[in-house]
Tab-separated table of C-alpha atoms (C1' of nucleotides) in Angstrom:
chain	number	residue	atom	x	y	z
A	30	MET	CA	4.674	-49.030	-5.329
A	31	ARG	CA	2.026	-51.389	-6.625
A	32	ALA	CA	1.194	-51.497	-10.284
A	33	ASP	CA	-2.338	-50.189	-9.844
A	34	ALA	CA	-1.078	-47.263	-7.777
A	35	GLN	CA	1.525	-46.357	-10.393
A	36	ARG	CA	-1.119	-46.520	-13.117
A	37	ASN	CA	-3.443	-44.274	-11.138
A	38	ARG	CA	-0.698	-41.796	-10.360
A	39	ASP	CA	0.309	-41.515	-14.007
A	40	ARG	CA	-3.277	-41.139	-15.068
A	41	ILE	CA	-3.927	-38.397	-12.529
A	42	VAL	CA	-0.899	-36.416	-13.717
A	43	GLU	CA	-1.843	-36.831	-17.376
A	44	VAL	CA	-5.434	-35.728	-16.805
A	45	ALA	CA	-4.462	-32.826	-14.541
A	46	ARG	CA	-1.903	-31.648	-17.091
A	47	ALA	CA	-4.571	-31.363	-19.768
A	48	LEU	CA	-7.036	-29.574	-17.475
A	49	PHE	CA	-4.527	-27.143	-15.928
A	50	ARG	CA	-2.996	-26.267	-19.277
A	51	VAL	CA	-6.287	-25.144	-20.748
A	52	LYS	CA	-8.225	-23.746	-17.804
A	53	GLY	CA	-5.457	-22.821	-15.392
A	54	PHE	CA	-4.718	-24.074	-11.908
A	55	GLU	CA	-7.340	-22.037	-10.028
A	56	ALA	CA	-10.277	-22.866	-12.252
A	57	VAL	CA	-9.894	-26.656	-11.948
A	58	SER	CA	-10.999	-28.330	-8.710
A	59	MET	CA	-9.381	-31.435	-7.285
A	60	ASP	CA	-12.762	-33.164	-7.568
A	61	GLU	CA	-12.804	-32.391	-11.263
A	62	VAL	CA	-9.352	-33.940	-11.662
A	63	ALA	CA	-10.386	-37.010	-9.638
A	64	LYS	CA	-13.514	-37.559	-11.713
A	65	ALA	CA	-11.707	-37.068	-15.012
A	66	ALA	CA	-9.014	-39.542	-13.896
A	67	GLU	CA	-11.703	-41.945	-12.656
A	68	VAL	CA	-10.277	-42.191	-9.140
A	69	GLY	CA	-11.723	-41.284	-5.740
A	70	PRO	CA	-10.781	-38.066	-3.974
A	71	GLY	CA	-8.928	-40.034	-1.281
A	72	THR	CA	-6.792	-41.661	-3.954
A	73	LEU	CA	-5.941	-38.330	-5.498
A	74	TYR	CA	-4.873	-36.828	-2.156
A	75	ARG	CA	-2.896	-39.885	-1.195
A	76	HIS	CA	-0.754	-39.473	-4.293
A	77	PHE	CA	-0.630	-35.675	-4.078
A	78	PRO	CA	-1.177	-34.339	-0.539
A	79	THR	CA	-1.944	-30.821	-1.744
A	80	LYS	CA	-3.155	-29.278	-4.952
A	81	GLU	CA	0.186	-27.516	-5.184
A	82	SER	CA	2.159	-30.770	-5.158
A	83	LEU	CA	-0.017	-32.073	-7.991
A	84	TYR	CA	0.832	-28.947	-9.950
A	85	ASP	CA	4.538	-29.498	-9.383
A	86	ALA	CA	4.247	-33.016	-10.789
A	87	VAL	CA	2.276	-31.741	-13.747
A	88	LEU	CA	4.857	-29.229	-14.791
A	89	GLU	CA	7.336	-31.286	-16.725
A	90	ALA	CA	10.934	-31.803	-15.890
A	91	TRP	CA	12.538	-28.459	-16.419
A	92	ALA	CA	16.208	-29.014	-15.968
A	93	GLU	CA	16.793	-30.352	-19.484
A	94	LYS	CA	14.744	-27.645	-21.153
A	95	VAL	CA	16.338	-24.880	-19.113
A	96	ASN	CA	19.885	-26.032	-19.733
A	97	ALA	CA	19.213	-26.483	-23.438
A	98	ALA	CA	17.828	-22.932	-23.697
A	99	VAL	CA	20.833	-21.441	-21.886
A	100	SER	CA	23.308	-23.387	-23.991
A	101	GLN	CA	21.548	-22.304	-27.165
A	102	ALA	CA	21.579	-18.643	-26.134
A	103	LEU	CA	25.237	-18.723	-25.130
A	104	THR	CA	26.372	-20.373	-28.342
A	105	LEU	CA	24.762	-17.674	-30.475
A	106	ASP	CA	27.326	-15.824	-32.582
A	107	ALA	CA	25.852	-12.446	-31.643
A	108	PRO	CA	26.390	-9.475	-29.311
A	109	ALA	CA	25.826	-9.932	-25.591
A	110	ARG	CA	22.433	-8.215	-25.749
A	111	GLU	CA	21.105	-10.700	-28.302
A	112	ARG	CA	22.352	-13.676	-26.346
A	113	LEU	CA	20.833	-12.352	-23.132
A	114	LEU	CA	17.543	-11.604	-24.853
A	115	SER	CA	17.419	-15.084	-26.327
A	116	TRP	CA	17.687	-16.579	-22.855
A	117	LEU	CA	15.160	-14.183	-21.287
A	118	THR	CA	12.703	-14.955	-24.073
A	119	ASP	CA	12.963	-18.700	-23.557
A	120	TYR	CA	12.764	-18.269	-19.788
A	121	ALA	CA	9.558	-16.226	-19.997
A	122	SER	CA	8.158	-18.639	-22.568
A	123	MET	CA	8.657	-21.613	-20.256
A	124	LEU	CA	6.999	-19.721	-17.399
A	125	THR	CA	3.929	-18.941	-19.493
A	126	GLU	CA	3.478	-22.410	-20.955
A	127	HIS	CA	0.859	-23.292	-18.358
A	128	LYS	CA	-1.692	-20.739	-17.266
A	129	GLY	CA	-0.892	-19.544	-13.767
A	130	ALA	CA	2.533	-21.144	-13.485
A	131	ALA	CA	4.437	-17.873	-13.807
A	132	ALA	CA	2.905	-16.387	-10.666
A	133	ARG	CA	3.417	-19.554	-8.630
A	134	ILE	CA	6.986	-20.223	-9.610
A	135	THR	CA	8.018	-16.598	-9.330
A	136	ALA	CA	6.392	-16.255	-5.910
A	137	ALA	CA	8.361	-19.347	-4.813
A	138	LEU	CA	11.735	-17.693	-5.469
A	139	GLY	CA	13.662	-17.680	-2.207
A	140	ASP	CA	11.214	-19.999	-0.427
A	141	PRO	CA	12.994	-23.329	0.247
A	142	GLY	CA	9.810	-24.952	1.542
A	143	SER	CA	7.847	-24.464	-1.656
A	144	PRO	CA	7.045	-27.433	-3.896
A	145	PHE	CA	8.601	-25.334	-6.653
A	146	ALA	CA	11.911	-24.821	-4.878
A	147	ALA	CA	13.745	-27.199	-7.223
A	148	LYS	CA	12.432	-25.390	-10.278
A	149	CYS	CA	13.524	-22.043	-8.883
A	150	GLN	CA	17.005	-23.431	-8.241
A	151	THR	CA	17.216	-24.618	-11.825
A	152	TYR	CA	16.469	-21.149	-13.086
A	153	LEU	CA	18.902	-19.479	-10.704
A	154	GLY	CA	21.642	-21.826	-11.837
A	155	ALA	CA	20.883	-21.042	-15.460
A	156	ASN	CA	20.965	-17.315	-14.778
A	157	GLN	CA	24.324	-17.748	-13.092
A	158	ARG	CA	25.707	-19.410	-16.223
A	159	VAL	CA	24.489	-16.477	-18.288
A	160	ILE	CA	25.988	-13.946	-15.881
A	161	GLU	CA	29.350	-15.698	-15.951
A	162	ALA	CA	29.359	-15.969	-19.734
A	163	LEU	CA	28.350	-12.349	-20.356
A	164	ASP	CA	30.391	-10.993	-17.456
A	165	SER	CA	31.385	-7.329	-17.981
A	166	ALA	CA	28.761	-6.873	-20.691
A	167	LEU	CA	26.193	-6.743	-17.886
A	168	ARG	CA	25.551	-3.805	-15.591
A	169	PRO	CA	27.364	-4.055	-12.261
A	170	GLY	CA	25.512	-5.768	-9.427
A	171	VAL	CA	23.311	-8.069	-11.531
A	172	ASP	CA	22.685	-11.361	-9.785
A	173	ALA	CA	20.748	-14.510	-10.648
A	174	MET	CA	17.858	-13.715	-8.314
A	175	GLN	CA	17.331	-10.287	-9.796
A	176	ILE	CA	17.088	-11.718	-13.313
A	177	SER	CA	14.513	-14.264	-12.147
A	178	ARG	CA	12.460	-11.584	-10.475
A	179	LEU	CA	12.486	-9.271	-13.487
A	180	VAL	CA	11.631	-12.000	-15.976
A	181	GLY	CA	9.128	-13.522	-13.573
A	182	GLY	CA	7.374	-10.169	-13.218
A	183	VAL	CA	7.080	-9.824	-16.976
A	184	ALA	CA	5.830	-13.409	-17.321
A	185	VAL	CA	3.168	-12.913	-14.643
A	186	VAL	CA	1.767	-9.912	-16.488
A	187	VAL	CA	1.924	-11.661	-19.868
A	188	ASP	CA	0.125	-14.670	-18.396
A	189	SER	CA	-2.556	-12.923	-16.363
A	190	SER	CA	-3.507	-10.564	-19.208
A	191	GLU	CA	-2.974	-13.215	-21.911
A	192	LEU	CA	-0.754	-10.897	-23.944
A	193	PRO	CA	0.462	-11.738	-27.442
A	194	SER	CA	4.098	-12.583	-27.932
A	195	ASP	CA	5.015	-9.222	-29.488
A	196	ALA	CA	3.929	-7.438	-26.302
A	197	ALA	CA	6.026	-9.852	-24.262
A	198	ALA	CA	8.967	-9.386	-26.599
A	199	SER	CA	8.984	-5.597	-26.308
A	200	MET	CA	8.841	-5.797	-22.499
A	201	LEU	CA	11.734	-8.257	-22.428
A	202	ALA	CA	13.690	-5.986	-24.761
A	203	VAL	CA	13.373	-3.185	-22.185
A	204	VAL	CA	14.582	-5.505	-19.430
A	205	ALA	CA	17.504	-6.764	-21.538
A	206	ASP	CA	18.552	-3.201	-22.385
A	207	GLY	CA	18.365	-2.306	-18.717
A	208	LEU	CA	20.573	-5.265	-17.771
A	209	ILE	CA	23.225	-4.617	-20.390
A	210	ALA	CA	25.939	-2.245	-19.217
A	211	SER	CA	25.482	1.227	-20.713
B	12	MET	CA	-29.440	6.241	1.710
B	13	ARG	CA	-30.551	5.990	5.336
B	14	ALA	CA	-28.285	7.148	8.109
B	15	ASP	CA	-27.816	3.675	9.575
B	16	ALA	CA	-26.914	2.249	6.178
B	17	GLN	CA	-24.329	4.991	5.584
B	18	ARG	CA	-22.842	4.364	9.020
B	19	ASN	CA	-22.637	0.629	8.365
B	20	ARG	CA	-21.083	1.122	4.928
B	21	ASP	CA	-18.399	3.424	6.305
B	22	ARG	CA	-17.682	1.070	9.133
B	23	ILE	CA	-17.349	-1.901	6.790
B	24	VAL	CA	-14.861	-0.054	4.570
B	25	GLU	CA	-12.844	1.144	7.547
B	26	VAL	CA	-12.631	-2.317	9.106
B	27	ALA	CA	-11.880	-4.030	5.784
B	28	ARG	CA	-9.121	-1.500	5.068
B	29	ALA	CA	-7.344	-2.389	8.284
B	30	LEU	CA	-7.686	-6.144	7.723
B	31	PHE	CA	-6.719	-6.146	4.037
B	32	ARG	CA	-3.741	-3.903	4.616
B	33	VAL	CA	-2.179	-6.199	7.164
B	34	LYS	CA	-3.195	-9.692	6.057
B	35	GLY	CA	-3.906	-9.159	2.361
B	36	PHE	CA	-7.069	-9.618	0.339
B	37	GLU	CA	-6.963	-13.414	0.026
B	38	ALA	CA	-6.344	-14.181	3.677
B	39	VAL	CA	-9.339	-12.214	4.982
B	40	SER	CA	-12.782	-13.737	4.575
B	41	MET	CA	-15.957	-11.734	4.087
B	42	ASP	CA	-17.293	-13.295	7.281
B	43	GLU	CA	-14.279	-11.981	9.140
B	44	VAL	CA	-14.944	-8.483	7.817
B	45	ALA	CA	-18.640	-8.734	8.716
B	46	LYS	CA	-17.899	-9.854	12.257
B	47	ALA	CA	-15.238	-7.190	12.793
B	48	ALA	CA	-17.640	-4.532	11.490
B	49	GLU	CA	-20.456	-5.978	13.641
B	50	VAL	CA	-22.846	-6.421	10.725
B	51	GLY	CA	-24.481	-9.505	9.277
B	52	PRO	CA	-23.171	-11.135	6.102
B	53	GLY	CA	-26.308	-10.073	4.214
B	54	THR	CA	-25.613	-6.468	5.098
B	55	LEU	CA	-22.034	-6.700	3.920
B	56	TYR	CA	-23.056	-8.160	0.551
B	57	ARG	CA	-25.864	-5.676	0.084
B	58	HIS	CA	-23.348	-2.848	0.290
B	59	PHE	CA	-20.632	-4.663	-1.642
B	60	PRO	CA	-21.981	-7.351	-3.979
B	61	THR	CA	-18.602	-9.034	-4.391
B	62	LYS	CA	-15.425	-9.197	-2.409
B	63	GLU	CA	-13.707	-7.428	-5.280
B	64	SER	CA	-16.025	-4.420	-5.104
B	65	LEU	CA	-15.281	-4.118	-1.392
B	66	TYR	CA	-11.595	-4.057	-2.218
B	67	ASP	CA	-12.087	-1.308	-4.749
B	68	ALA	CA	-13.848	0.812	-2.111
B	69	VAL	CA	-11.069	0.106	0.354
B	70	LEU	CA	-8.299	1.292	-1.877
B	71	GLU	CA	-8.349	5.019	-1.395
B	72	ALA	CA	-8.950	7.572	-4.054
B	73	TRP	CA	-5.909	7.394	-6.224
B	74	ALA	CA	-6.243	10.238	-8.676
B	75	GLU	CA	-4.838	12.886	-6.337
B	76	LYS	CA	-1.918	10.797	-5.200
B	77	VAL	CA	-1.037	9.698	-8.726
B	78	ASN	CA	-1.139	13.196	-10.165
B	79	ALA	CA	0.895	14.566	-7.277
B	80	ALA	CA	3.578	11.921	-7.821
B	81	VAL	CA	3.795	12.613	-11.560
B	82	SER	CA	3.957	16.368	-11.022
B	83	GLN	CA	6.689	15.942	-8.456
B	84	ALA	CA	8.752	13.711	-10.735
B	85	LEU	CA	8.388	16.038	-13.701
B	86	THR	CA	9.379	19.138	-11.776
B	87	LEU	CA	12.641	17.566	-10.644
B	88	ASP	CA	15.659	19.512	-11.870
B	89	ALA	CA	17.423	16.329	-12.997
B	90	PRO	CA	18.167	14.238	-16.100
B	91	ALA	CA	15.308	12.372	-17.780
B	92	ARG	CA	16.369	9.088	-16.220
B	93	GLU	CA	16.073	10.436	-12.676
B	94	ARG	CA	12.678	11.962	-13.379
B	95	LEU	CA	11.389	8.728	-14.899
B	96	LEU	CA	12.776	6.673	-12.035
B	97	SER	CA	11.137	8.971	-9.497
B	98	TRP	CA	7.750	8.336	-11.104
B	99	LEU	CA	8.277	4.574	-11.462
B	100	THR	CA	9.305	4.351	-7.808
B	101	ASP	CA	6.184	6.155	-6.613
B	102	TYR	CA	4.009	4.107	-8.959
B	103	ALA	CA	5.361	0.800	-7.637
B	104	SER	CA	5.120	2.100	-4.081
B	105	MET	CA	1.424	2.889	-4.475
B	106	LEU	CA	0.802	-0.568	-5.955
B	107	THR	CA	2.473	-2.287	-3.026
B	108	GLU	CA	0.795	-0.282	-0.295
B	109	HIS	CA	-1.825	-2.962	0.235
B	110	LYS	CA	-0.844	-6.601	0.118
B	111	GLY	CA	-2.179	-8.187	-3.064
B	112	ALA	CA	-3.251	-4.972	-4.753
B	113	ALA	CA	-0.410	-5.013	-7.299
B	114	ALA	CA	-1.535	-8.287	-8.848
B	115	ARG	CA	-5.168	-7.276	-8.989
B	116	ILE	CA	-4.701	-3.840	-10.440
B	117	THR	CA	-2.066	-4.972	-12.915
B	118	ALA	CA	-4.225	-7.895	-14.078
B	119	ALA	CA	-7.072	-5.419	-14.635
B	120	LEU	CA	-5.093	-3.384	-17.198
B	121	GLY	CA	-7.065	-3.412	-20.429
B	122	ASP	CA	-10.193	-4.911	-18.856
B	123	PRO	CA	-12.968	-2.277	-18.926
B	124	GLY	CA	-15.320	-4.467	-16.894
B	125	SER	CA	-13.024	-4.716	-13.894
B	126	PRO	CA	-13.859	-2.860	-10.673
B	127	PHE	CA	-10.327	-1.482	-10.971
B	128	ALA	CA	-10.791	-0.041	-14.458
B	129	ALA	CA	-10.851	3.543	-13.158
B	130	LYS	CA	-7.613	3.054	-11.270
B	131	CYS	CA	-5.927	1.617	-14.325
B	132	GLN	CA	-7.047	4.594	-16.385
B	133	THR	CA	-5.547	6.959	-13.821
B	134	TYR	CA	-2.203	5.261	-14.131
B	135	LEU	CA	-2.294	5.192	-17.912
B	136	GLY	CA	-3.046	8.902	-17.967
B	137	ALA	CA	-0.142	9.570	-15.643
B	138	ASN	CA	2.199	7.503	-17.792
B	139	GLN	CA	1.084	9.470	-20.819
B	140	ARG	CA	2.033	12.725	-19.084
B	141	VAL	CA	5.472	11.297	-18.357
B	142	ILE	CA	5.915	10.095	-21.944
B	143	GLU	CA	4.983	13.505	-23.334
B	144	ALA	CA	7.262	15.352	-20.919
B	145	LEU	CA	10.277	13.095	-21.501
B	146	ASP	CA	9.591	12.662	-25.226
B	147	SER	CA	12.759	11.837	-27.190
B	148	ALA	CA	14.633	10.867	-24.038
B	149	LEU	CA	12.641	7.620	-24.107
B	150	ARG	CA	13.248	4.684	-26.407
B	151	PRO	CA	11.060	4.663	-29.485
B	152	GLY	CA	7.726	2.859	-29.203
B	153	VAL	CA	7.182	3.262	-25.472
B	154	ASP	CA	3.510	3.630	-24.633
B	155	ALA	CA	1.542	4.121	-21.414
B	156	MET	CA	0.321	0.513	-21.292
B	157	GLN	CA	3.817	-0.879	-21.593
B	158	ILE	CA	5.034	1.211	-18.657
B	159	SER	CA	2.131	0.004	-16.531
B	160	ARG	CA	2.836	-3.598	-17.390
B	161	LEU	CA	6.541	-3.352	-16.637
B	162	VAL	CA	6.066	-1.526	-13.331
B	163	GLY	CA	3.116	-3.748	-12.472
B	164	GLY	CA	5.249	-6.849	-13.045
B	165	VAL	CA	7.928	-5.546	-10.720
B	166	ALA	CA	5.361	-4.573	-8.081
B	167	VAL	CA	3.719	-8.015	-8.180
B	168	VAL	CA	7.051	-9.702	-7.467
B	169	VAL	CA	7.985	-7.201	-4.768
B	170	ASP	CA	4.592	-7.736	-3.110
B	171	SER	CA	4.312	-11.506	-3.344
B	172	SER	CA	7.864	-12.092	-2.062
B	173	GLU	CA	7.711	-9.161	0.395
B	174	LEU	CA	10.984	-7.745	-0.874
B	175	PRO	CA	12.771	-4.861	0.834
B	176	SER	CA	12.791	-1.493	-0.889
B	177	ASP	CA	16.418	-1.760	-2.061
B	178	ALA	CA	15.565	-4.883	-4.066
B	179	ALA	CA	12.604	-3.059	-5.605
B	180	ALA	CA	14.779	-0.030	-6.336
B	181	SER	CA	17.410	-2.012	-8.212
B	182	MET	CA	14.746	-3.729	-10.347
B	183	LEU	CA	13.126	-0.393	-11.180
B	184	ALA	CA	16.551	1.002	-12.081
B	185	VAL	CA	16.910	-1.765	-14.689
B	186	VAL	CA	13.489	-0.965	-16.097
B	187	ALA	CA	14.202	2.778	-16.178
B	188	ASP	CA	17.526	2.197	-17.975
B	189	GLY	CA	15.776	-0.008	-20.474
B	190	LEU	CA	13.121	2.647	-21.142
B	191	ILE	CA	15.603	5.494	-21.598
B	192	ALA	CA	16.875	5.849	-25.157
B	193	SER	CA	20.400	4.490	-25.485
C	12	DT	C1'	-3.182	-72.436	-6.394
C	13	DT	C1'	-4.407	-70.504	-1.953
C	14	DG	C1'	-4.015	-67.529	1.968
C	15	DC	C1'	-2.572	-63.497	4.151
C	16	DA	C1'	-1.116	-58.906	5.110
C	17	DA	C1'	0.035	-54.585	3.594
C	18	DA	C1'	-1.024	-51.274	0.303
C	19	DA	C1'	-4.420	-48.848	-2.071
C	20	DC	C1'	-9.027	-47.806	-2.857
C	21	DG	C1'	-13.728	-44.780	-2.824
C	22	DG	C1'	-16.590	-41.560	-1.074
C	23	DA	C1'	-19.175	-39.557	2.915
C	24	DG	C1'	-18.432	-35.927	5.557
C	25	DA	C1'	-15.703	-32.113	8.170
C	26	DG	C1'	-14.166	-27.576	7.679
C	27	DT	C1'	-13.892	-23.181	5.301
C	28	DG	C1'	-15.174	-19.601	2.181
C	29	DT	C1'	-18.521	-16.829	-1.036
C	30	DC	C1'	-22.891	-15.602	-1.622
C	31	DT	C1'	-28.467	-15.609	-1.346
C	32	DC	C1'	-32.941	-15.054	0.450
C	33	DC	C1'	-36.625	-14.295	3.659
C	34	DG	C1'	-38.683	-13.046	7.994
C	35	DT	C1'	-37.844	-9.132	11.166
C	36	DA	C1'	-36.431	-4.482	12.552
C	37	DT	C1'	-35.745	0.379	11.833
C	38	DA	C1'	-35.497	5.005	9.755
C	39	DG	C1'	-37.907	8.691	7.824
C	40	DT	C1'	-42.080	10.977	6.439
C	41	DT	C1'	-46.802	12.351	7.050
D	17	DA	C1'	-48.501	7.632	16.342
D	18	DA	C1'	-48.930	5.049	11.983
D	19	DC	C1'	-47.197	3.472	7.829
D	20	DT	C1'	-44.047	2.105	4.256
D	21	DA	C1'	-39.875	1.513	2.123
D	22	DT	C1'	-35.340	0.527	3.318
D	23	DA	C1'	-32.062	-2.110	5.711
D	24	DC	C1'	-31.031	-5.685	8.743
D	25	DG	C1'	-29.134	-10.659	10.454
D	26	DG	C1'	-28.083	-15.132	9.874
D	27	DA	C1'	-29.432	-19.855	8.361
D	28	DG	C1'	-28.443	-22.292	4.658
D	29	DA	C1'	-27.114	-23.272	-0.458
D	30	DC	C1'	-23.217	-24.111	-3.081
D	31	DA	C1'	-18.379	-25.051	-4.090
D	32	DC	C1'	-13.835	-26.208	-2.837
D	33	DT	C1'	-9.885	-28.582	-0.122
D	34	DC	C1'	-8.858	-32.193	2.521
D	35	DT	C1'	-9.494	-36.434	6.037
D	36	DC	C1'	-10.617	-40.865	7.642
D	37	DC	C1'	-12.417	-45.454	7.799
D	38	DG	C1'	-14.542	-49.608	6.047
D	39	DT	C1'	-13.667	-52.298	1.773
D	40	DT	C1'	-10.945	-54.083	-2.073
D	41	DT	C1'	-6.832	-55.433	-4.428
D	42	DT	C1'	-2.097	-56.549	-5.211
D	43	DG	C1'	1.974	-59.128	-4.490
D	44	DC	C1'	4.467	-62.545	-2.109
D	45	DA	C1'	5.266	-66.853	0.330
D	46	DA	C1'	3.985	-71.450	1.166
DNA sequence: TTGCAAAACGGAGAGTGTCTCCGTATAGTT
DNA sequence: AACTATACGGAGACACTCTCCGTTTTGCAA
């Protein structure tokens, strides 16, 4: 890749990140991103063939953050419920960091063709670590996909209604209590 | 209202209902509805100023269905958990009857200006009946809005990923167990 | 340093969707 | 039958995603 192309690509991602974070994916047009990045529309689409692939690039590398959150939750000296809740809270928090991301990523669960497939896999792997660590403390039949769907559902609602964190916390508490074996 | 206008309005709603149900709100254009109903675009917009208001007309009267589902759940001769789960299952089922409705109605919770405000109020009222009937069997602090958000979150995921009913059922079981006092 | 070729560029325009507005047609009443 | 208010259809405005082609620029070899 030429130096000018790399510069343009980086600039596009940086500009799009700022716009998407504040206004959300839907409310920002590709033309708006192109103008703000001072590139032509053709340039923007050459680097990112669809709006969705731009969004994937904008959302930062997740693997490190996800693994750090899981490790932190699992090293807590606390009952299984508290460790699970710590992970679910971080998970939902990451999903709601950018307006609209929760719905997109959650809808991509189970779809290998989605630009977000790698991110979904990261989450499923993290859930699997939690399941293995908490083992018989969890209700029978819990799997990684189910956790992602439950947390994703909560995050979508929190995001679309712009709920405060105490509302999110009480919803996640219900989910955690449902997942813990009775 | 003139007879021809009433006929056109009914026809538009009928045609839109069929299209939205199968393909979902986003995938059907207003032009497609107009053509299928054999009216001009101006006529369609005169009857329904926005696509959203057409959708609201399409979704059938909910009050009867909602109240019937709550009454059925509350007359079950069963433990509180089973009665709650019966209501949550019907609630989610109604939300997922039309593709895309779950996200719209759930996002409208708490927004009095939304075309779906009346539908949200119906659900909140129903939840309140359930809370009052089940009373101390529920965890402390549960309110009608929280139930709607939790069930709405599940329904959004079920709808957007087109999950089978057993996947929905196991998610709702987690939510119900979380809502029941431990 | 110069020349060349491949990579990268910008932006006009195609295609699609929501919505508006104005000349024309029709229903309902007298 | 005449008249008027209501209702109509569809061309076009506006906005968005995306494509394609003539022009420019970068990077490498001589």
